[in-house]
Tab-separated table of C-alpha atoms in Angstrom:
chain	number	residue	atom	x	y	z
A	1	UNK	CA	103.384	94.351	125.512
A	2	UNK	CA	102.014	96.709	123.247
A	3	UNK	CA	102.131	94.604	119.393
A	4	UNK	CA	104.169	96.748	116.483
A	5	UNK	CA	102.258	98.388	113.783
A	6	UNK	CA	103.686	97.920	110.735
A	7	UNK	CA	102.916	97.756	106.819
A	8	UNK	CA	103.698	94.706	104.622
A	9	UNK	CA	104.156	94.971	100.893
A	10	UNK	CA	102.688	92.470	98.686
A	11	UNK	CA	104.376	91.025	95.902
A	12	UNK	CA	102.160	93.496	93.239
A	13	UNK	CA	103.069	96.299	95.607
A	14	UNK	CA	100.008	96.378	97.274
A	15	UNK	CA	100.002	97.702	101.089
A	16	UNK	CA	99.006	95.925	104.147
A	17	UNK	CA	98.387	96.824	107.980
A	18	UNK	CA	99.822	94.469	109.613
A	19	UNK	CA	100.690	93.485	113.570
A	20	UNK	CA	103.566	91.926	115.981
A	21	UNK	CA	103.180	91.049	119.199
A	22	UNK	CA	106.705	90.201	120.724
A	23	UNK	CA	107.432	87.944	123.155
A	24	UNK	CA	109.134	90.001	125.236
A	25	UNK	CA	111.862	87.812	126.067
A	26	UNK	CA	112.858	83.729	124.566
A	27	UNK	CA	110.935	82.956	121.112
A	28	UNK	CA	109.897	79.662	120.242
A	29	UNK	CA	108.764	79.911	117.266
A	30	UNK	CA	106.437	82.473	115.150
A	31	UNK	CA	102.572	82.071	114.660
A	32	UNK	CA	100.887	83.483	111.692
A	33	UNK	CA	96.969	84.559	112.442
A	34	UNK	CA	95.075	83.846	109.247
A	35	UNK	CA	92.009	85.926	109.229
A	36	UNK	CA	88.156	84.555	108.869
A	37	UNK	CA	86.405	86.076	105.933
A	38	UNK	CA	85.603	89.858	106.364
A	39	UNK	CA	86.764	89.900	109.647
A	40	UNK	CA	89.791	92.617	111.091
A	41	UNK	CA	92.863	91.659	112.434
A	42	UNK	CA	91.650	93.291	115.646
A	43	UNK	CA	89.923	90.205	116.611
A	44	UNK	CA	92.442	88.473	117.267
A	45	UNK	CA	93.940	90.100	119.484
A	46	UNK	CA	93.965	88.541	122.665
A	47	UNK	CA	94.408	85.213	121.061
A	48	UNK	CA	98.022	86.773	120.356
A	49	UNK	CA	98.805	88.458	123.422
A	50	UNK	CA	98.494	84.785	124.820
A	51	UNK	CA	100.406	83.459	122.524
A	52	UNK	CA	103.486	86.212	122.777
A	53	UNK	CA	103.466	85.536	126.474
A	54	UNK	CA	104.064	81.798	125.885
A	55	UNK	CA	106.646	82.047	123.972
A	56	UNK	CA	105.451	82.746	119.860
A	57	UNK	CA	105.923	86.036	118.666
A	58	UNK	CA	102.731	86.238	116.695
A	59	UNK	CA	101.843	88.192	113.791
A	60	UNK	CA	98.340	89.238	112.544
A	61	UNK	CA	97.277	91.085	109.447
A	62	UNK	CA	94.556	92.367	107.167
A	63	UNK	CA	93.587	91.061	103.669
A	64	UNK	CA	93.438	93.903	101.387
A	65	UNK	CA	90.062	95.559	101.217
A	66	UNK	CA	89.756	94.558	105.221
A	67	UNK	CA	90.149	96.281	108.298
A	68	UNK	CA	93.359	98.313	108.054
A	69	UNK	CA	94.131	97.161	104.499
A	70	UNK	CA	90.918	98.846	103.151
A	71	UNK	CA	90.524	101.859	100.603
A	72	UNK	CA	87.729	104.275	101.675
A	73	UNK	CA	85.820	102.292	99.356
A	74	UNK	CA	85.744	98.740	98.203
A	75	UNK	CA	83.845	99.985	94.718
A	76	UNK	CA	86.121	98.933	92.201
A	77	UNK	CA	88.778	97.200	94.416
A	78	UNK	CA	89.978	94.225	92.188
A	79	UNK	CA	90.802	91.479	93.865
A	80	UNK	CA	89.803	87.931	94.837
A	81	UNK	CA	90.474	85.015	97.622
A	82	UNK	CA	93.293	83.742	95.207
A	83	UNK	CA	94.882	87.317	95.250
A	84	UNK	CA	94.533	87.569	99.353
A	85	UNK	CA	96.164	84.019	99.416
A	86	UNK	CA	98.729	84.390	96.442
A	87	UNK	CA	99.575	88.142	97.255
A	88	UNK	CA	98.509	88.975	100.670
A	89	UNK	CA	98.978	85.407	103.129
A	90	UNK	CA	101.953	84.916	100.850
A	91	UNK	CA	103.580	88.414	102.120
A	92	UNK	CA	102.746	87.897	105.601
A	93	UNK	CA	103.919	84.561	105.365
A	94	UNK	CA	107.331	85.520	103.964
A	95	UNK	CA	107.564	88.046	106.832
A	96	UNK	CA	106.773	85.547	109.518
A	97	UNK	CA	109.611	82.970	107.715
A	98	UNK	CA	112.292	85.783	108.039
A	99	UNK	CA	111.137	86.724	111.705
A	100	UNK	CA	111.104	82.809	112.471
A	101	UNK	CA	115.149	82.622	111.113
A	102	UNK	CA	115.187	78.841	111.513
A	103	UNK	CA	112.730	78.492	114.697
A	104	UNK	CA	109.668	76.711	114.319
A	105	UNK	CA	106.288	78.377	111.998
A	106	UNK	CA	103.028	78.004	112.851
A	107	UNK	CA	99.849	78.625	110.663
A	108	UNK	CA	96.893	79.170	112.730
A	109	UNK	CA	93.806	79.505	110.273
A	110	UNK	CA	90.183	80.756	111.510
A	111	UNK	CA	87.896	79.695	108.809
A	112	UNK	CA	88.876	81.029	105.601
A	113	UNK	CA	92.387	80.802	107.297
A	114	UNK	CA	92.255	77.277	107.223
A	115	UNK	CA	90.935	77.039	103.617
A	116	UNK	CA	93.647	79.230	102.103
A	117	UNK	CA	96.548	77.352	103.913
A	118	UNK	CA	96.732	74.947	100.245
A	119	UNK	CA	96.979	78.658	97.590
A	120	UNK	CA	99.466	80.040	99.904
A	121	UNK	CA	103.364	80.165	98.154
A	122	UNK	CA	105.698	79.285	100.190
A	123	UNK	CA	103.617	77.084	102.972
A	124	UNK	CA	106.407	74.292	102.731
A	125	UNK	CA	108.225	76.428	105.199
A	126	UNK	CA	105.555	75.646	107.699
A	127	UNK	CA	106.181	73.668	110.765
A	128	UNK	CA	102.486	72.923	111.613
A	129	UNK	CA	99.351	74.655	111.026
A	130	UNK	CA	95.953	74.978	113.206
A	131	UNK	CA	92.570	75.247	111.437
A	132	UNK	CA	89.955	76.488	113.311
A	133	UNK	CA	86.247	76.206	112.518
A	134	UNK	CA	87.327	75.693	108.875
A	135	UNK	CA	85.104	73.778	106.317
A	136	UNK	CA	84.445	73.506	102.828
A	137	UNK	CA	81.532	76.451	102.896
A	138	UNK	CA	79.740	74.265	100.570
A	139	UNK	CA	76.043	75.870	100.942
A	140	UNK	CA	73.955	72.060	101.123
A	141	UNK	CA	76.604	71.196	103.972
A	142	UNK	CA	76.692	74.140	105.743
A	143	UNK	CA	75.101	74.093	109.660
A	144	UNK	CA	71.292	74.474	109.989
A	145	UNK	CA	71.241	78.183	111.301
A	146	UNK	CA	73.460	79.139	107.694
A	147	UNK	CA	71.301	76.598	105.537
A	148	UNK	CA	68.119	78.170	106.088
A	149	UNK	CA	69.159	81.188	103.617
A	150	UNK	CA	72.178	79.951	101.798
A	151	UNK	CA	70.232	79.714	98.479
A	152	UNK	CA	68.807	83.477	98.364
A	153	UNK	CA	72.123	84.862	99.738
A	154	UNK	CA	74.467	82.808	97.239
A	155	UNK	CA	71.490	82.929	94.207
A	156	UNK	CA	69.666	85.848	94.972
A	157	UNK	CA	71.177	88.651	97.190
A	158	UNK	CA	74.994	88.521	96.565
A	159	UNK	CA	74.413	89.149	92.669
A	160	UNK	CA	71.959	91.882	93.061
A	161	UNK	CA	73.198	93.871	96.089
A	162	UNK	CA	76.903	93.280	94.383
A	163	UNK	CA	75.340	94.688	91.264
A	164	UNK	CA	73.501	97.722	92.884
A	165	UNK	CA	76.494	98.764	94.719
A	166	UNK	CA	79.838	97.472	92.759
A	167	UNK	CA	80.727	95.363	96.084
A	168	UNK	CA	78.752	93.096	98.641
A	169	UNK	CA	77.448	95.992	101.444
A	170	UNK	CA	77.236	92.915	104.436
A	171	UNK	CA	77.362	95.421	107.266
A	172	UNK	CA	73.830	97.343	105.721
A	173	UNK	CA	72.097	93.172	105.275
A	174	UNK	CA	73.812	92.265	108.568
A	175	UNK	CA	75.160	89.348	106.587
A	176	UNK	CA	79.119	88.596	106.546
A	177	UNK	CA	80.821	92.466	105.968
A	178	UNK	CA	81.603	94.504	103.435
A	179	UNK	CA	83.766	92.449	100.628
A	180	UNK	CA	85.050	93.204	97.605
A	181	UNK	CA	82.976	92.907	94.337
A	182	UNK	CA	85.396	89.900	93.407
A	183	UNK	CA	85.835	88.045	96.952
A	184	UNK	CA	82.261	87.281	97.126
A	185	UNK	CA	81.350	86.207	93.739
A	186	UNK	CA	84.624	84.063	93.749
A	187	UNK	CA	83.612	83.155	97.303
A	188	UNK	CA	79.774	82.305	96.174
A	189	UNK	CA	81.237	79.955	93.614
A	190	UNK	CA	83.072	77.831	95.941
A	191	UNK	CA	79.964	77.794	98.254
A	192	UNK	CA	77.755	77.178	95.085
A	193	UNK	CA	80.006	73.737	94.471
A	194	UNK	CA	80.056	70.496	96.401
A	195	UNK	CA	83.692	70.281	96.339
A	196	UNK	CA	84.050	74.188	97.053
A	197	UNK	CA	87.246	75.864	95.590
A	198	UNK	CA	88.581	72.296	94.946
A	199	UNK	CA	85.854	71.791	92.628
A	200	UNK	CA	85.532	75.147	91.164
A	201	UNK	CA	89.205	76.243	90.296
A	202	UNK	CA	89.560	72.215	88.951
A	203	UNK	CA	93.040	69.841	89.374
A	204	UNK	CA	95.367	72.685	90.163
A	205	UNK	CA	93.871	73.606	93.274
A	206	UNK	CA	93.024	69.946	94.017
A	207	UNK	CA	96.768	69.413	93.608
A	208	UNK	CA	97.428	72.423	95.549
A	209	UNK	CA	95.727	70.549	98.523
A	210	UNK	CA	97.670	67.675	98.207
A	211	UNK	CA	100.878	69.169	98.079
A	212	UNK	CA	101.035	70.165	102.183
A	213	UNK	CA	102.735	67.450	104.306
A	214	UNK	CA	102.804	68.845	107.542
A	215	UNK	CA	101.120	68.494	110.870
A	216	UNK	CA	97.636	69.822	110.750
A	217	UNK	CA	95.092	70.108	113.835
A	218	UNK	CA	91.552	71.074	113.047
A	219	UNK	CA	89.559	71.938	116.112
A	220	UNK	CA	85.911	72.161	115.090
A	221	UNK	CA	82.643	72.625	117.773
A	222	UNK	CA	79.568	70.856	117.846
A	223	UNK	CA	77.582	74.514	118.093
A	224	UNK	CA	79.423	76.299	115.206
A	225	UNK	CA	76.241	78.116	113.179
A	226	UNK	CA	78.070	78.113	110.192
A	227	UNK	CA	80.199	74.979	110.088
A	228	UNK	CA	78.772	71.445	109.897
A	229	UNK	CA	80.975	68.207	110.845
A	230	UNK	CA	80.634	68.115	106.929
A	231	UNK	CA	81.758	70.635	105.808
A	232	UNK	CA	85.252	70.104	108.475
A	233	UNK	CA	85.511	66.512	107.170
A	234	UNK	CA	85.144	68.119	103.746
A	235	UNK	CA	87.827	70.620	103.821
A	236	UNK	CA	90.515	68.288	105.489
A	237	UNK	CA	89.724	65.417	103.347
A	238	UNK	CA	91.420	67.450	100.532
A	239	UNK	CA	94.553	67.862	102.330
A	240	UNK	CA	95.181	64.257	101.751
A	241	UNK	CA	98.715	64.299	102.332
A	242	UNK	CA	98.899	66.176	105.472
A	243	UNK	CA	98.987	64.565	109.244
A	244	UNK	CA	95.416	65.382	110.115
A	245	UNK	CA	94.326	64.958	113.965
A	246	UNK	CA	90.751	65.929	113.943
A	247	UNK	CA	89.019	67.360	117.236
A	248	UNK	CA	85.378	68.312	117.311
A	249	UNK	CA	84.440	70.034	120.765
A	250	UNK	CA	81.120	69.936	122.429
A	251	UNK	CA	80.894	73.411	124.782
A	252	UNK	CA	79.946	70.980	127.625
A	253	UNK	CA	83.629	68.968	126.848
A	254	UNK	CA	85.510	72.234	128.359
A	255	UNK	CA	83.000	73.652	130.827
A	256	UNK	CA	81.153	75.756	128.557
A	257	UNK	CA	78.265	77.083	127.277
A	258	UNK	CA	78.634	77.991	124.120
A	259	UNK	CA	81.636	78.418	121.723
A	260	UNK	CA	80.563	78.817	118.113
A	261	UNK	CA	81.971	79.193	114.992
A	262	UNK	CA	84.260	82.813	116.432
A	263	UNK	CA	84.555	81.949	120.469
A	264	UNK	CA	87.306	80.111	120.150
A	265	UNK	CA	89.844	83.605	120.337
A	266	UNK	CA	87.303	85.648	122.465
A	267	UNK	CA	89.952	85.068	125.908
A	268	UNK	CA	86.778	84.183	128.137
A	269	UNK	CA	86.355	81.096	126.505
A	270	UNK	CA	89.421	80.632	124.554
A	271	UNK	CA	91.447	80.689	127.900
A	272	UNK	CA	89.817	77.183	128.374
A	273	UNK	CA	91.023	76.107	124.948
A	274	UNK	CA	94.133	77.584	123.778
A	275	UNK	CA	96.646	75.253	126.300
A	276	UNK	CA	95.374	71.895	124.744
A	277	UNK	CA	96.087	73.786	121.355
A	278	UNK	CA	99.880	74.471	122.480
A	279	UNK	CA	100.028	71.101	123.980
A	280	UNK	CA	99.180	69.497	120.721
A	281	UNK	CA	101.840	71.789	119.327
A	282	UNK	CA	104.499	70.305	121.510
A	283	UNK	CA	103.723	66.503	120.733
A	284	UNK	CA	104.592	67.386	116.934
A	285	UNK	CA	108.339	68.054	117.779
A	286	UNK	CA	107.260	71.378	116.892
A	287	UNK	CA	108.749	73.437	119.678
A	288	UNK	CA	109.956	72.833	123.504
């Protein structure tokens, strides 16, 4: 089926593209598709087409400033990773609760999706949560292929192309995307620390990441080019309090080639992941 288009309101009254992919017939449950940084919605597509045909109505949406939920111009945008998890994953979140109406919630975090699961109100009312190729971004950590120009992009080239153009212009460099003027110098302050936003924002958001309880898988793969077994241990070691399983793939494990740090929901190699991902679902209690 077709998903809905539809528009979410943030709590400041801000306005976000949004999708829902119905399930057509019994619901389990409702998954929530937490973006990567800078990337659309769109993406994720077939990753939620497979999930609405098992059973999870799934909804997917775009940060503001991204994809769907962008201005015709990012100059002078205000906004930051807090706002996008305080405002933005907080209103989609809210949505997904009322659509659940007592059946299990699912989180299911690419990258930055996984990060943001801690400064999201409300994530109490989550049943379980997936991260997926989610680490701390810390820049000394990050895998070899990112490593080799972390410095000049975090110290050099993010303050002077932000300054030039009043936002970060990724698509021009070929680095990232476009991102607002206050994403990426929060975001190169996280990267810039050793305990990433944990360090940076201080004991709030350290207690932020303690507060979750709930079942969290992280699947993480031995070829990611931007995440490091680091920076995965990293990231999950903050959510101290949580039920971690920890799974770190090897493309040869499933039959592959290569999976990377965005393969996972591409459906010609996700189709060899995403039942082991339900299954661990299951084993939680989560859903039948």
């Amino acid at each position: 089926m077709s998903p809905k288009t539809i528009e979410l309101q943030a709590a400041d009254s801000y306005r976000l593209a949004a999708r829902v992919y119905e399930t057509g017939g019994f619901v389990r449950g409702v998954a929530l598709v937490v973006s990567a940084m800078a990337i659309k919605q769109s993406f994720y597509a077939d990753f939620a087409e497979w999930l609405a045909a098992k059973g999870w109505e799934t909804i997917t949406f775009d940060y503001r400033g991204m994809g769907d939920s962008a201005p015709k111009s990012l100059r002078g945008l205000e906004t930051d990773i807090l706002t996008w998890a305080r405002q933005d994953c907080a209103a989609a979140l809210a949505f997904a609760r009322a659509r659940a109406a007592g059946r299990p919630l699912l989180w299911i975090g690419h990258s930055l999706g996984g990060q943001i699961l801690a400064m999201t109100p409300g994530n109490e009312s989550l049943s379980a949560a997936v991260t997926v190729a989610s680490g701390s971004g810390y820049w000394c950590e990050n895998a070899y292929p990112l490593r080799r120009y972390s410095w000049w992009l975090w110290h050099v080239i993010v303050p002077v192309a932000t300054a030039i153009c009043g936002y970060f212009p990724g698509k021009r460099l070929r680095m990232v995307g476009d991102l607002p003027k206050g994403v990426i110098e929060q975001w190169s302050r996280w990267c810039r620390d050793p305990d990433y936003a944990a360090g940076t924002e201080g004991e709030t958001m350290r207690a932020a990441y303690r507060k979750p309880t709930l079942p969290i898988l992280s699947l993480s793969f031995t070829d990611d080019e931007y995440m490091s077994e680091r920076n995965i241990a990293s990231l999950h070691g903050f959510y101290e309090n949580a039920q971690r399983t920890m799974r770190r793939l090897a493309p040869a494990d499933v039959g592959l080639k290569r999976i990377g740090h965005f393969g996972f929901f591409r459906a010609d190699i996700g189709s060899r992941l995403w039942p082991s991902m339900l299954d661990w679902v299951t084993a939680q209690g989560v859903a039948s």
